[in-house]
PDB file of C-alpha atoms and ligand atoms in Angstrom:
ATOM      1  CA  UNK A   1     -37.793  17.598  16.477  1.00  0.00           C
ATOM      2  CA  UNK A   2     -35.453  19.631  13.740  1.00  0.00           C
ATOM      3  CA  UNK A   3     -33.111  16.305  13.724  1.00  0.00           C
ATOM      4  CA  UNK A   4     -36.554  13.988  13.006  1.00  0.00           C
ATOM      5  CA  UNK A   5     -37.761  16.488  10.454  1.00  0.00           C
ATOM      6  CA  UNK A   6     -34.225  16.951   8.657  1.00  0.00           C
ATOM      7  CA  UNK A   7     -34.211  12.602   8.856  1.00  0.00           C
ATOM      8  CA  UNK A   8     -37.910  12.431   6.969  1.00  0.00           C
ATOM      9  CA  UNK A   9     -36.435  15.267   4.157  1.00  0.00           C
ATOM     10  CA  UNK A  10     -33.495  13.519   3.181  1.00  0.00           C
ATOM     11  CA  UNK A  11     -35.926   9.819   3.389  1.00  0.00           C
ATOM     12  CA  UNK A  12     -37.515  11.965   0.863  1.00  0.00           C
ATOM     13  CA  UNK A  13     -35.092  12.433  -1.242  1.00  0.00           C
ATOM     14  CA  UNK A  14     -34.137   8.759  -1.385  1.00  0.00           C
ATOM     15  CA  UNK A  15     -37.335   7.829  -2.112  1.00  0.00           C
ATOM     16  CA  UNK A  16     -37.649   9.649  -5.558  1.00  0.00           C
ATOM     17  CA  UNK A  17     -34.113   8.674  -6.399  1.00  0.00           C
ATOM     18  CA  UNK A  18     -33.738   8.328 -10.045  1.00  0.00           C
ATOM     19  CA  UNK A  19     -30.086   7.189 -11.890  1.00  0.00           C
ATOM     20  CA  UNK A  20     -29.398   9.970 -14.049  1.00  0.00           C
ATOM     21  CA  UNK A  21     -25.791  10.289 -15.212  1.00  0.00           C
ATOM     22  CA  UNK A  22     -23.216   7.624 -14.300  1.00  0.00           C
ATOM     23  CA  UNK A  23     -19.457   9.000 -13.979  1.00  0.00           C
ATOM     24  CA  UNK A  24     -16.499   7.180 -13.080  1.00  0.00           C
ATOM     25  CA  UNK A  25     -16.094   8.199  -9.719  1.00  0.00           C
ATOM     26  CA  UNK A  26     -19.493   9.738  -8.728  1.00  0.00           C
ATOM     27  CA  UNK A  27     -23.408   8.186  -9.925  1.00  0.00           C
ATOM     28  CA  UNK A  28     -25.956  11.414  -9.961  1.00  0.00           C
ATOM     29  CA  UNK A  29     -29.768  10.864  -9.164  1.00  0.00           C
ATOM     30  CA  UNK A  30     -32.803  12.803  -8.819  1.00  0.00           C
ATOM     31  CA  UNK A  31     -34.763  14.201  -6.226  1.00  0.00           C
ATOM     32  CA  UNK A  32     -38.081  15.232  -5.866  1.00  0.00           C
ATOM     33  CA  UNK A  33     -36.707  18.932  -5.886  1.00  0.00           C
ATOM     34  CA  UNK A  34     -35.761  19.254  -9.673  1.00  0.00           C
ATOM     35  CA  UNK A  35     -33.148  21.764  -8.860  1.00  0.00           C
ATOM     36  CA  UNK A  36     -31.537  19.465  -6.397  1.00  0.00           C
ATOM     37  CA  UNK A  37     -29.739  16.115  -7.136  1.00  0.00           C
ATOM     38  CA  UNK A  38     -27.917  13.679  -5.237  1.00  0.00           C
ATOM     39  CA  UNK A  39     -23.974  12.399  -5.959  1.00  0.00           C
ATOM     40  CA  UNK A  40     -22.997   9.331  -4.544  1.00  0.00           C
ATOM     41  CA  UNK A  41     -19.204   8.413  -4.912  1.00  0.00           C
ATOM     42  CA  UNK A  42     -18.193   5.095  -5.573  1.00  0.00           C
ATOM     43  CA  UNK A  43     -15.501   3.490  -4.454  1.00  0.00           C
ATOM     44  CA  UNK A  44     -13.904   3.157  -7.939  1.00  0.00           C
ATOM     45  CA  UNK A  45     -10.191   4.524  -8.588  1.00  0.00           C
ATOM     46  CA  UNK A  46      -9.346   5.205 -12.709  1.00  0.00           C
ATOM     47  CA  UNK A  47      -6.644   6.668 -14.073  1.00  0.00           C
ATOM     48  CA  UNK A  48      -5.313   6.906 -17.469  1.00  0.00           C
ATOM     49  CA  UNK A  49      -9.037   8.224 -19.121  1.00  0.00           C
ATOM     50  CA  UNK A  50     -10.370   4.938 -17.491  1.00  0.00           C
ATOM     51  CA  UNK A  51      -7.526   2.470 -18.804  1.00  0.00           C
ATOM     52  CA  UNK A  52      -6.646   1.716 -15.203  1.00  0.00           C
ATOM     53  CA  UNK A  53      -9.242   0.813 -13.567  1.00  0.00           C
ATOM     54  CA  UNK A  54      -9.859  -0.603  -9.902  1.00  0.00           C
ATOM     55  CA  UNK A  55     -11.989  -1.038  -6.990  1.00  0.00           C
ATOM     56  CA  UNK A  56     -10.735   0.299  -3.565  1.00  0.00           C
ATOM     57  CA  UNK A  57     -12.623  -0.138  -0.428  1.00  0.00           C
ATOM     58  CA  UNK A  58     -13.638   2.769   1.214  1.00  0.00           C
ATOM     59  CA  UNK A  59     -12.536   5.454  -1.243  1.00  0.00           C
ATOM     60  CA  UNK A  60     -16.030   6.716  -1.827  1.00  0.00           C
ATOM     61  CA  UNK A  61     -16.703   7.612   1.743  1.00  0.00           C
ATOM     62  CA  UNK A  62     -13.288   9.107   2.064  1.00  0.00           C
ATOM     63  CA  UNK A  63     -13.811  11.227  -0.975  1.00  0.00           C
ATOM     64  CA  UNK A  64     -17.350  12.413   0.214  1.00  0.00           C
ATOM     65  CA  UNK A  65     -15.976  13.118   3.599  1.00  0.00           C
ATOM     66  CA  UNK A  66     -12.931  15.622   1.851  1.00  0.00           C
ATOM     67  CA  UNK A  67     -14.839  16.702  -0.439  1.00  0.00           C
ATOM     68  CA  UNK A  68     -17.954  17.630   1.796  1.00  0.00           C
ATOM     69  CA  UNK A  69     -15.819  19.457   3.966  1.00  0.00           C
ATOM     70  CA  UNK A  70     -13.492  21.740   1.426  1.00  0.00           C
ATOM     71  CA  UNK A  71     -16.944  22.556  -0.196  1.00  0.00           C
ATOM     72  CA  UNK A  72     -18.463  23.592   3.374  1.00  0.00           C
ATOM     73  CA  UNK A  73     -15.452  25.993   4.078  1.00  0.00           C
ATOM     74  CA  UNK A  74     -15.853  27.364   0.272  1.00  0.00           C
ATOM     75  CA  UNK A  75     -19.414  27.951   0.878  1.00  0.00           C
ATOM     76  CA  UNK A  76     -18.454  29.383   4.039  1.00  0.00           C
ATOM     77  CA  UNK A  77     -15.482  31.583   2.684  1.00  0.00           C
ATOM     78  CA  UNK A  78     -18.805  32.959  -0.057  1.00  0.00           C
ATOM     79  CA  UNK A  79     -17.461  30.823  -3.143  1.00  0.00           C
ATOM     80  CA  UNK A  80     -20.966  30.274  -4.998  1.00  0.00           C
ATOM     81  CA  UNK A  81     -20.671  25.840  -4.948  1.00  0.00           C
ATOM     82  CA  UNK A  82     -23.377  23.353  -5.758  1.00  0.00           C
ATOM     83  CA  UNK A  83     -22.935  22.058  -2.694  1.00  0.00           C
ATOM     84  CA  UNK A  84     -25.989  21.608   0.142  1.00  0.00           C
ATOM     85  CA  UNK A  85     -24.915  19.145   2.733  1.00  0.00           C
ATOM     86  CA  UNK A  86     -23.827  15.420   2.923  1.00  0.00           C
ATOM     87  CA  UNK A  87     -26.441  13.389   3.451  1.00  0.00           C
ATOM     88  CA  UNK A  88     -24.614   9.841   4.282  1.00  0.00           C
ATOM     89  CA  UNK A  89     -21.198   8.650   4.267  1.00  0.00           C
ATOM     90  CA  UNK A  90     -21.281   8.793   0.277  1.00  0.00           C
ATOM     91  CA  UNK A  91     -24.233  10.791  -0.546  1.00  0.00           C
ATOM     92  CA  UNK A  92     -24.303  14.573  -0.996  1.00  0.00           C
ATOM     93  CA  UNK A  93     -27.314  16.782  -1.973  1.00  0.00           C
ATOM     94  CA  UNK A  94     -26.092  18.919  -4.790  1.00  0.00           C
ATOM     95  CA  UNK A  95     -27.915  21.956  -6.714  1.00  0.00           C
ATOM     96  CA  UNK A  96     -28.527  20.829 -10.090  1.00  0.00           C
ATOM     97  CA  UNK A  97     -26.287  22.296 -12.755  1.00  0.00           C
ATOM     98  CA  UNK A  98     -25.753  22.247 -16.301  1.00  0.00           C
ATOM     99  CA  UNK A  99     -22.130  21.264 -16.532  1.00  0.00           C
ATOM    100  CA  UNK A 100     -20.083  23.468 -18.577  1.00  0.00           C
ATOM    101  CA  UNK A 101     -17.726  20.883 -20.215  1.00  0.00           C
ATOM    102  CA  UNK A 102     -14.316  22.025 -19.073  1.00  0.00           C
ATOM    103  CA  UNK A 103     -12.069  20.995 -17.196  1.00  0.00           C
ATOM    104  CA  UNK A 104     -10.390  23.688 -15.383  1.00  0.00           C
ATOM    105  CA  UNK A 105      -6.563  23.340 -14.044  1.00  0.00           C
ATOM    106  CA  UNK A 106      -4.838  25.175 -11.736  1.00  0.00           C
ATOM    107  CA  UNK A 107      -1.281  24.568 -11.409  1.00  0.00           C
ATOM    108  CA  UNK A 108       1.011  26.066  -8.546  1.00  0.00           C
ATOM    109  CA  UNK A 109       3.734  23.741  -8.967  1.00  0.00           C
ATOM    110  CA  UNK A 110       5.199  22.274 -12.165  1.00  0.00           C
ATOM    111  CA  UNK A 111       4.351  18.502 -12.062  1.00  0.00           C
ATOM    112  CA  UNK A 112       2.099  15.689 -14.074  1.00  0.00           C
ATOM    113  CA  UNK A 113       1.490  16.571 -17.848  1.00  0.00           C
ATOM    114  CA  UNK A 114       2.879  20.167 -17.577  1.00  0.00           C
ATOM    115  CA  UNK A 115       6.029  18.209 -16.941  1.00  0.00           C
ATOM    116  CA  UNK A 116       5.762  15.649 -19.241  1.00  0.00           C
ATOM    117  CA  UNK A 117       4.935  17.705 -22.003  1.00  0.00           C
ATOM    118  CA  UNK A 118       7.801  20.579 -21.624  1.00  0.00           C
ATOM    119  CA  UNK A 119      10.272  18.257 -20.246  1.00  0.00           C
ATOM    120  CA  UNK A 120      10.475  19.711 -16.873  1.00  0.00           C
ATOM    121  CA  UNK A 121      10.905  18.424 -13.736  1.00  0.00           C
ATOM    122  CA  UNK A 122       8.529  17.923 -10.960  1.00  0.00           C
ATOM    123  CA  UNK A 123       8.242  20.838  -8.021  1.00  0.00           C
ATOM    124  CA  UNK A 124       9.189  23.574  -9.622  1.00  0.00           C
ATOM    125  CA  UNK A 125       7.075  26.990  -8.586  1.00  0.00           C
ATOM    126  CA  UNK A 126       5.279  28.990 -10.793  1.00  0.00           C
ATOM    127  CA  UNK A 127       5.517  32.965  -9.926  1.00  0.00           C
ATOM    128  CA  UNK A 128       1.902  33.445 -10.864  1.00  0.00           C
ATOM    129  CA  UNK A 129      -0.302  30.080 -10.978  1.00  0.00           C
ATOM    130  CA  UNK A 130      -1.060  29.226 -14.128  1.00  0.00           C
ATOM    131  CA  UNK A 131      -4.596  28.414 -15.064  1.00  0.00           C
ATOM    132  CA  UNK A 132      -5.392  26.135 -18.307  1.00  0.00           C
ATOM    133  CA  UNK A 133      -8.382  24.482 -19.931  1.00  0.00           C
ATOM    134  CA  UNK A 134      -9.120  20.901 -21.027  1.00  0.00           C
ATOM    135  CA  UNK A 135     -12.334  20.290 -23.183  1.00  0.00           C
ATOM    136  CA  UNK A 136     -14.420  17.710 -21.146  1.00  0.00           C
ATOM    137  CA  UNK A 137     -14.876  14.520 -23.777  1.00  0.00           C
ATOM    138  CA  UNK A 138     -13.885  11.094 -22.999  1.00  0.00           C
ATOM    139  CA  UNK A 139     -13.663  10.084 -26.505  1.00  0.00           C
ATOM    140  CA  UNK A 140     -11.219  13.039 -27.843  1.00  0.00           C
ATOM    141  CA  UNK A 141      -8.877  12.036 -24.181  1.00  0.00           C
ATOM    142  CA  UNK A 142      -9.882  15.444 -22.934  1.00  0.00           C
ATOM    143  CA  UNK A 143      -7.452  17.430 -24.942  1.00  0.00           C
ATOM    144  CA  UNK A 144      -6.161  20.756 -24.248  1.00  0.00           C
ATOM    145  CA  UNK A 145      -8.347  23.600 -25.607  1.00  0.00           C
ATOM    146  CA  UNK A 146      -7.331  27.612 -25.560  1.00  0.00           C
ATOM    147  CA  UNK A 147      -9.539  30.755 -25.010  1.00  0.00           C
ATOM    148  CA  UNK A 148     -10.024  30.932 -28.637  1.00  0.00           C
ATOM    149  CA  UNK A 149     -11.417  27.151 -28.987  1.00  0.00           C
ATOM    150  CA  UNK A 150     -13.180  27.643 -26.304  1.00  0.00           C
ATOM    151  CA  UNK A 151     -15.674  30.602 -27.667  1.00  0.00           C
ATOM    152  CA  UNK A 152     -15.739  28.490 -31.527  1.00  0.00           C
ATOM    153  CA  UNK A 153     -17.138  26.012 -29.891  1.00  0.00           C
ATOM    154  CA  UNK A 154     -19.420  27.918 -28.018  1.00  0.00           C
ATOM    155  CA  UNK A 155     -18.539  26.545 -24.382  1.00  0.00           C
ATOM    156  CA  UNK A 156     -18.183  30.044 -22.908  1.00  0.00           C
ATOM    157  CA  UNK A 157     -17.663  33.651 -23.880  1.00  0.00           C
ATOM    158  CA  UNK A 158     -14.709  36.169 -23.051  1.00  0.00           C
ATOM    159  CA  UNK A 159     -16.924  37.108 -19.923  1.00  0.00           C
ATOM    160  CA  UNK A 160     -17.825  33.811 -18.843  1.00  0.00           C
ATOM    161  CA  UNK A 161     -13.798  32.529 -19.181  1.00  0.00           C
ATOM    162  CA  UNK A 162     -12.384  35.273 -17.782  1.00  0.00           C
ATOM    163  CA  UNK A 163     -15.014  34.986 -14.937  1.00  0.00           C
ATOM    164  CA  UNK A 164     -13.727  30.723 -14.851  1.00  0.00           C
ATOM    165  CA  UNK A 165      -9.796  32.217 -14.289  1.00  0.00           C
ATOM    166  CA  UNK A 166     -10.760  34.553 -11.638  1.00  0.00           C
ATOM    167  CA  UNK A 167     -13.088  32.422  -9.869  1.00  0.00           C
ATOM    168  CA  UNK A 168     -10.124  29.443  -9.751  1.00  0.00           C
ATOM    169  CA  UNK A 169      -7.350  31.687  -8.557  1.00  0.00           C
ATOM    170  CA  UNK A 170      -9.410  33.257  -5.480  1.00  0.00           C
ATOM    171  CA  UNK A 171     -10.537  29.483  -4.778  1.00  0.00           C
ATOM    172  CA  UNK A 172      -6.751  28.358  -5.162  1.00  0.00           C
ATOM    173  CA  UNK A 173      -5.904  31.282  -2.493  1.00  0.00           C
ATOM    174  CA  UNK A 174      -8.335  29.835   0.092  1.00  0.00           C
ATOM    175  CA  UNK A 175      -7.195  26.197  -0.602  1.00  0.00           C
ATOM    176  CA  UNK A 176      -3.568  26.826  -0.820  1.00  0.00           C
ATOM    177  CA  UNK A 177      -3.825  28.648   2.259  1.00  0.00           C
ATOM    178  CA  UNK A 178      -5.728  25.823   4.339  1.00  0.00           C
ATOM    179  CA  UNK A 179      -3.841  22.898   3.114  1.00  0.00           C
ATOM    180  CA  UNK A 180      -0.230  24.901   3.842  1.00  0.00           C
ATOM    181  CA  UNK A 181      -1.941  25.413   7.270  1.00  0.00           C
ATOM    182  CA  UNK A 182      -1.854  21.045   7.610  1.00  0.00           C
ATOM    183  CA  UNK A 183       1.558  20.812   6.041  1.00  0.00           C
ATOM    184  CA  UNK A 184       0.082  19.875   2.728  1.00  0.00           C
ATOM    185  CA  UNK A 185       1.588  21.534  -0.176  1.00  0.00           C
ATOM    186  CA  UNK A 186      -1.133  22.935  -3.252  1.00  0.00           C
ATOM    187  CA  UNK A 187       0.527  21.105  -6.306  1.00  0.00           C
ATOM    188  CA  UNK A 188      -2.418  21.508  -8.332  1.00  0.00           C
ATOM    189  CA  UNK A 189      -5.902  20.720  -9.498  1.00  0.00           C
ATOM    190  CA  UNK A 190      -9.014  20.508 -11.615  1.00  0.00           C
ATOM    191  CA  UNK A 191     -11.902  22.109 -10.915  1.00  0.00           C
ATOM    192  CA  UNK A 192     -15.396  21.927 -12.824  1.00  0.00           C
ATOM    193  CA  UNK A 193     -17.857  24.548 -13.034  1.00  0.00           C
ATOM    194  CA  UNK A 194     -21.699  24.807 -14.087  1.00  0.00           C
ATOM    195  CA  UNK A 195     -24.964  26.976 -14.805  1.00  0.00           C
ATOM    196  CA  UNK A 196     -27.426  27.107 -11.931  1.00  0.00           C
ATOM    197  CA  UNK A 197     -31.376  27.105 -12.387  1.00  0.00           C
ATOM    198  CA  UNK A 198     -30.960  31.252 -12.953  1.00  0.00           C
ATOM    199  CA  UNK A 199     -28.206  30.610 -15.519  1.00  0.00           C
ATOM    200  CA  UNK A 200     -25.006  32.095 -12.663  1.00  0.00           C
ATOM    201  CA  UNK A 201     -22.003  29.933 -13.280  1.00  0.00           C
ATOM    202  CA  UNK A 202     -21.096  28.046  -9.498  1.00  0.00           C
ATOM    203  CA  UNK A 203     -18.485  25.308  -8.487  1.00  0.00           C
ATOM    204  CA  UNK A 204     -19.641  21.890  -9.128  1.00  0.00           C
ATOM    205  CA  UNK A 205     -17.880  18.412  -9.198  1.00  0.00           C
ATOM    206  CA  UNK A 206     -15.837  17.724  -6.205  1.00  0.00           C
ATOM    207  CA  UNK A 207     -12.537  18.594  -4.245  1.00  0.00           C
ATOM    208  CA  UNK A 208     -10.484  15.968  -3.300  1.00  0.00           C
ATOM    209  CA  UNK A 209      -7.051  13.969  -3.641  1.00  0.00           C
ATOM    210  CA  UNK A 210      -8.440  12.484  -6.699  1.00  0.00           C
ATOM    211  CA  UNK A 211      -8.253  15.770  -8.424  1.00  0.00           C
ATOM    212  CA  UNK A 212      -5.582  17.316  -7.064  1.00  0.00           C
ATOM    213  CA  UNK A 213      -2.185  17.058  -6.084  1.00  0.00           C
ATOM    214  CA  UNK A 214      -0.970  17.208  -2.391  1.00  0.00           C
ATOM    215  CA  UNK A 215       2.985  16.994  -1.625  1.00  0.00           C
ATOM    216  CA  UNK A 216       3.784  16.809   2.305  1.00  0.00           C
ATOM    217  CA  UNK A 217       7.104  18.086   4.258  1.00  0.00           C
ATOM    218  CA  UNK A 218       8.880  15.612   2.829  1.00  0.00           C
ATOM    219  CA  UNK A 219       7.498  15.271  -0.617  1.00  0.00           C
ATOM    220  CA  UNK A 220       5.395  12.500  -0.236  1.00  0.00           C
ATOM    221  CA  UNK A 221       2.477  12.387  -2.789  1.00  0.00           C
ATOM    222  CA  UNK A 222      -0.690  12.275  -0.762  1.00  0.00           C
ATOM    223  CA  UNK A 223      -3.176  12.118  -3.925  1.00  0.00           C
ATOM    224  CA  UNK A 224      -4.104  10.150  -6.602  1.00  0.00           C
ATOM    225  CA  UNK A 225      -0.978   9.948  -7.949  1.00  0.00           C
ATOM    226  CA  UNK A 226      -0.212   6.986  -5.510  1.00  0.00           C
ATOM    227  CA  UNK A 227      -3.082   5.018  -7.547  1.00  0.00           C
ATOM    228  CA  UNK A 228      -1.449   6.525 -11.116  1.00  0.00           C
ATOM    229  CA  UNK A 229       1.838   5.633 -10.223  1.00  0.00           C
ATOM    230  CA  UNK A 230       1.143   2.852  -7.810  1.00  0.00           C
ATOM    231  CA  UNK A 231       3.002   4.360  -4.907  1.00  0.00           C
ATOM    232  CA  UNK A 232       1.127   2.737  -2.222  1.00  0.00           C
ATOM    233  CA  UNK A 233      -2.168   2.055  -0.827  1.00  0.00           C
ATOM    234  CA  UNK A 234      -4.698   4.711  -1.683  1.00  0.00           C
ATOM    235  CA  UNK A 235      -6.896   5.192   1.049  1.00  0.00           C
ATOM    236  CA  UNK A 236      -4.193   5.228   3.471  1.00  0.00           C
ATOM    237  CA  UNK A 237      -3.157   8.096   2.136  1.00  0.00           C
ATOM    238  CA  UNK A 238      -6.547   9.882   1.882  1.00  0.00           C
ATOM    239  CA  UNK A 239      -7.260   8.658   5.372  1.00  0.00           C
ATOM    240  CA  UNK A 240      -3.960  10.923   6.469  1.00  0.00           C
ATOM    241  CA  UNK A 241      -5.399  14.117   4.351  1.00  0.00           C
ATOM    242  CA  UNK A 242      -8.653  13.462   6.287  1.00  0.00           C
ATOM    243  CA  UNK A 243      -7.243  13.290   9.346  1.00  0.00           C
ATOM    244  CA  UNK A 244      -5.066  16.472   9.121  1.00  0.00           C
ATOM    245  CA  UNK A 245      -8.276  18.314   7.846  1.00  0.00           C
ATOM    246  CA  UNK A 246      -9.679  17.783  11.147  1.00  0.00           C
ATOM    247  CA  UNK A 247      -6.930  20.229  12.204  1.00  0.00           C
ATOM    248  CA  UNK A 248      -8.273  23.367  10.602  1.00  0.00           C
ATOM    249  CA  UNK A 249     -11.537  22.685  12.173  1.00  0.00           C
TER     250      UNK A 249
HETATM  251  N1  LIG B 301      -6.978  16.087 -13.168  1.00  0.00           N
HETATM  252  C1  LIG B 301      -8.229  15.570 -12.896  1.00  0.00           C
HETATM  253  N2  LIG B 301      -8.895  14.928 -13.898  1.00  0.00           N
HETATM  254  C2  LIG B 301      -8.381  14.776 -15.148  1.00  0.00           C
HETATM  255  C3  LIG B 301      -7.112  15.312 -15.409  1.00  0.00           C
HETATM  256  C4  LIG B 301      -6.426  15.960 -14.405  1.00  0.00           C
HETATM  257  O1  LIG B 301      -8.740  15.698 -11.786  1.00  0.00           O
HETATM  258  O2  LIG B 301      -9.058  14.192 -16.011  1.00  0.00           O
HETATM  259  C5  LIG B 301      -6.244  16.801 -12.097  1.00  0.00           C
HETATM  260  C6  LIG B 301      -5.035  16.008 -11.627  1.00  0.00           C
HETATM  261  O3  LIG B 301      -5.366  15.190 -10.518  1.00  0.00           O
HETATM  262  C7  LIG B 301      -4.071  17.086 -11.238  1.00  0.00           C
HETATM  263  C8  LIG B 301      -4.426  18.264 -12.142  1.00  0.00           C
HETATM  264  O4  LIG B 301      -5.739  18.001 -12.621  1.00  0.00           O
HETATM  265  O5  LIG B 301      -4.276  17.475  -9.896  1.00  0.00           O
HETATM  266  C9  LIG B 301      -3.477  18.427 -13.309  1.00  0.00           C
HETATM  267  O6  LIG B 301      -3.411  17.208 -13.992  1.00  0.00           O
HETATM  268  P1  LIG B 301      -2.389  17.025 -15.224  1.00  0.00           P
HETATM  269  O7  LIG B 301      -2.819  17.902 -16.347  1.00  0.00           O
HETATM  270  O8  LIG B 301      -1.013  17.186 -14.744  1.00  0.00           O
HETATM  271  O9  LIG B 301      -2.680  15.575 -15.767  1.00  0.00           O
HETATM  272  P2  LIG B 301      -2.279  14.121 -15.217  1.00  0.00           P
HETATM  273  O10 LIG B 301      -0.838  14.125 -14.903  1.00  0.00           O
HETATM  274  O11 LIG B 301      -3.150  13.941 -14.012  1.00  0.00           O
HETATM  275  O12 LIG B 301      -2.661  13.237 -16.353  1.00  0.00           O
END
């Protein structure tokens, strides 16, 4: 009865699907809830702000699948998401949010442009993660952006960025923690963040090997980077973080 009832709601919310935003990774449509929306994730791979640019079998179900599940064990560990549930192998029903346009970086590890732009090599540890801040615009190349830029432009006050920080480094605890737990080291990531209907700031986007960096045992990259620096096959590599997820069930 609750599985035939839970089948007609999410017919539902197919049925008033509208297109509203199309990303590079992810399309976003409506519902017949206005505080609910659905992602679906494509099974495009870009790099580069878009300049590389391909089509990979598969990748949007893997993504949902990762993604679905680190965002069920934040919800479960009491980190405020977007998330509701997956709703098919590349759908998810999302709260709606207004997206504040940051991106937000955690970085245990020294590696991609942290390295590149101080000339230092890959791997090396950071005593305290550091946390940065890239301003969210395709056409500027998402540049770099400080506190200070941050509250010119009106993006977020002191309360609101130092809430951002915080908020990142208790979610990179919980993640570092579960991926060291499959052999999978924390290299680093982006996270994205947005106002809810009552105006509270919760974790949007996704969580996945596309926006983060994995390393295993041996210092294979198991991410995105693979695509970047064409290492290998992409989803054979996500298929292997999705399969040693299943561990930590
Ligand atoms: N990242 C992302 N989207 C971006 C830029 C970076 O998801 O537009 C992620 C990236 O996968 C990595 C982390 O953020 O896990 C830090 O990326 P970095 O600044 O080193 O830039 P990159 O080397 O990826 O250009």
């Amino acid at each position: 009865m609750l599985e035939c009832a839970q089948v007609k709601r999410k017919a539902n919310f197919n049925m008033s699907k509208k297109l509203i935003y199309s990303g590079k990774a992810k399309d976003i449509y409506t519902t017949e809830d206005e505080n609910l929306i659905i992602s679906t994730y494509k099974d495009q791979a870009t790099a580069f702000n878009g300049v590389k640019k391909e089509q990979i079998a598969g990748k949007g179900v893997l993504n949902n699948q990762i993604s679905s599940f680190i965002f069920e064990k934040l919800n479960a560990a009491g980190v405020a998401t977007h998330f509701v549930e997956k709703i098919s192998d590349t759908e998810q029903l999302n709260k709606k949010v207004e997206i504040i346009p940051l991106e937000v970086v955690l970085r245990n590890y020294t590696a991609g442009s942290f390295s590149k732009r101080f000339g230092v090599e890959e791997g090396i540890a950071f005593e305290t993660p550091i946390v940065e801040f890239y301003y969210k615009n395709d056409d500027l190349d998402d540049p770099f952006i400080n506190d200070e830029h941050v509250k010119f432009l009106k993006i977020a006050d002191d309360q609101q960025i130092a809430y951002l920080k915080e908020e990142t480094r208790r979610i990179n605890k919980l993640l570092k923690a579960w991926f060291a737990e499959i052999g999978l080291k924390l290299i680093d990531f982006k996270l994205e963040f947005g106002f809810d209907k009552d105006g509270k700031i919760i974790l949007a986007d996704e969580f996945s090997p596309d926006n983060c960096r994995l390393w295993d045992a041996d210092g294979n990259h198991m991410d995105k980077d693979v695509f970047r620096r064409g290492l290998g096959e992409l989803t054979d590599v996500y298929e292997i973080v999705w399969e040693k997820l299943q561990g930590l069930k």
